[in-house]
Amino acid sequence: MLALQATALLEDRLLDNSVINVGSTPRYGEYGTIKYAIIPVAGLGTRLLPATKAIPKEMLPLVDRPLIQYVVSEAISAGIKNIVLVTHSSKNAIENHFDTSFELEATLEKRVKRQLLAEVQNILPKDVTIMHVRQGEAKGLAHAIMCAYPIVGKNPFAVLLPDVIIDTAKSDLQKENLAAMVKIFEETGQSQIMVEKVPHEDVISYGIVDIGGKELSPGESTPIRSMVEKPPVMEAPSDYAVVGRYVLPAEIWPLFKRTPLGAGGEFQLTDTIDLLMNMEGVNAYNICGCSHDCGNKLGYAETFIEVAMRHHDIGPDIIKFMRKALAELPTEPEAKPEAKA
């Protein structure tokens, strides 16, 4: 794979010293259709330390595939062929995962491990291009997306946050969720943000959308009135939380220049979308099935167990093990009665 290195020279404070590594020449000038998916992978994964000290969090496995492979596969299932990874100097393992490993393939061929060889060779379909953009320093999600501009150009695009895995057993990734969001955008030009209903007491942990009190069916898309970041429980406009999937128009690119510094002294995508909503409508797309947050220890562990129990090779044995382990757990001791005065 050819690698190009260049310094991004946009007239924007967000793009100073961004380094671009391009695997092949992307297609420019195509408006209205989603040809690019931007996946920000430059984060340090502090919520999963110490596991992520030397290993990118995106390379942590769900049984036999790393998290990033699930997310890239989701974009491909939605018909997107150009994947832009906004990365960091410490994330070479991600780039290597999607590159060809001639030595490994030769070894598998020599040992007649043809099934494994096929799996390794099919990690990335031949008609899909992975491109890498270096984010020099962490300045927020809006900054990470802006780093992809030299590749994406004046085109609409999708954004997939790699912490979030969409449950493939509970939805059809070729027809629902991101694929449906892309289809709606290409038919209507309406931006789409995926949302998922969360317990009311948990809204304080999410970005929440105001959709005028509507209850959404799976796969339904409706206009957003406003978005609130981590509102107090009593002030939340709904229980619909932003999941981490976006389909955004080319018109948003100039708005990144106008995005003010937000929470934590970073440029937040939510603030850029607020500017977009002042110009045009943005819709909430209600997820089909469910998502898994793998960006924290509990969410990652729960997702690993669920994926393992459904795995075609080891699933039945994992279920048997889980039943045995649960049966052997000690019962919780009864609470002692309080001593009488």
mmCIF file with all atom_site columns, C-alpha atoms in Angstrom, residues 105-113:
data_model
loop_
_atom_site.group_PDB
_atom_site.id
_atom_site.type_symbol
_atom_site.label_atom_id
_atom_site.label_alt_id
_atom_site.label_comp_id
_atom_site.label_asym_id
_atom_site.label_entity_id
_atom_site.label_seq_id
_atom_site.pdbx_PDB_ins_code
_atom_site.Cartn_x
_atom_site.Cartn_y
_atom_site.Cartn_z
_atom_site.occupancy
_atom_site.B_iso_or_equiv
_atom_site.pdbx_formal_charge
_atom_site.auth_seq_id
_atom_site.auth_comp_id
_atom_site.auth_asym_id
_atom_site.auth_atom_id
_atom_site.pdbx_PDB_model_num
ATOM 1 C CA . GLU A 1 105 ? -0.295 -15.428 5.339 1.00 0.00 ? 105 GLU A CA 1
ATOM 2 C CA . ALA A 1 106 ? 2.649  -17.465 4.046 1.00 0.00 ? 106 ALA A CA 1
ATOM 3 C CA . THR A 1 107 ? 2.876  -19.305 7.370 1.00 0.00 ? 107 THR A CA 1
ATOM 4 C CA . LEU A 1 108 ? -0.853 -20.125 7.383 1.00 0.00 ? 108 LEU A CA 1
ATOM 5 C CA . GLU A 1 109 ? -0.624 -21.321 3.775 1.00 0.00 ? 109 GLU A CA 1
ATOM 6 C CA . LYS A 1 110 ? 2.370  -23.523 4.573 1.00 0.00 ? 110 LYS A CA 1
ATOM 7 C CA . ARG A 1 111 ? 0.566  -25.065 7.552 1.00 0.00 ? 111 ARG A CA 1
ATOM 8 C CA . VAL A 1 112 ? -2.622 -25.580 5.503 1.00 0.00 ? 112 VAL A CA 1
ATOM 9 C CA . LYS A 1 113 ? -4.636 -23.352 7.851 1.00 0.00 ? 113 LYS A CA 1
#
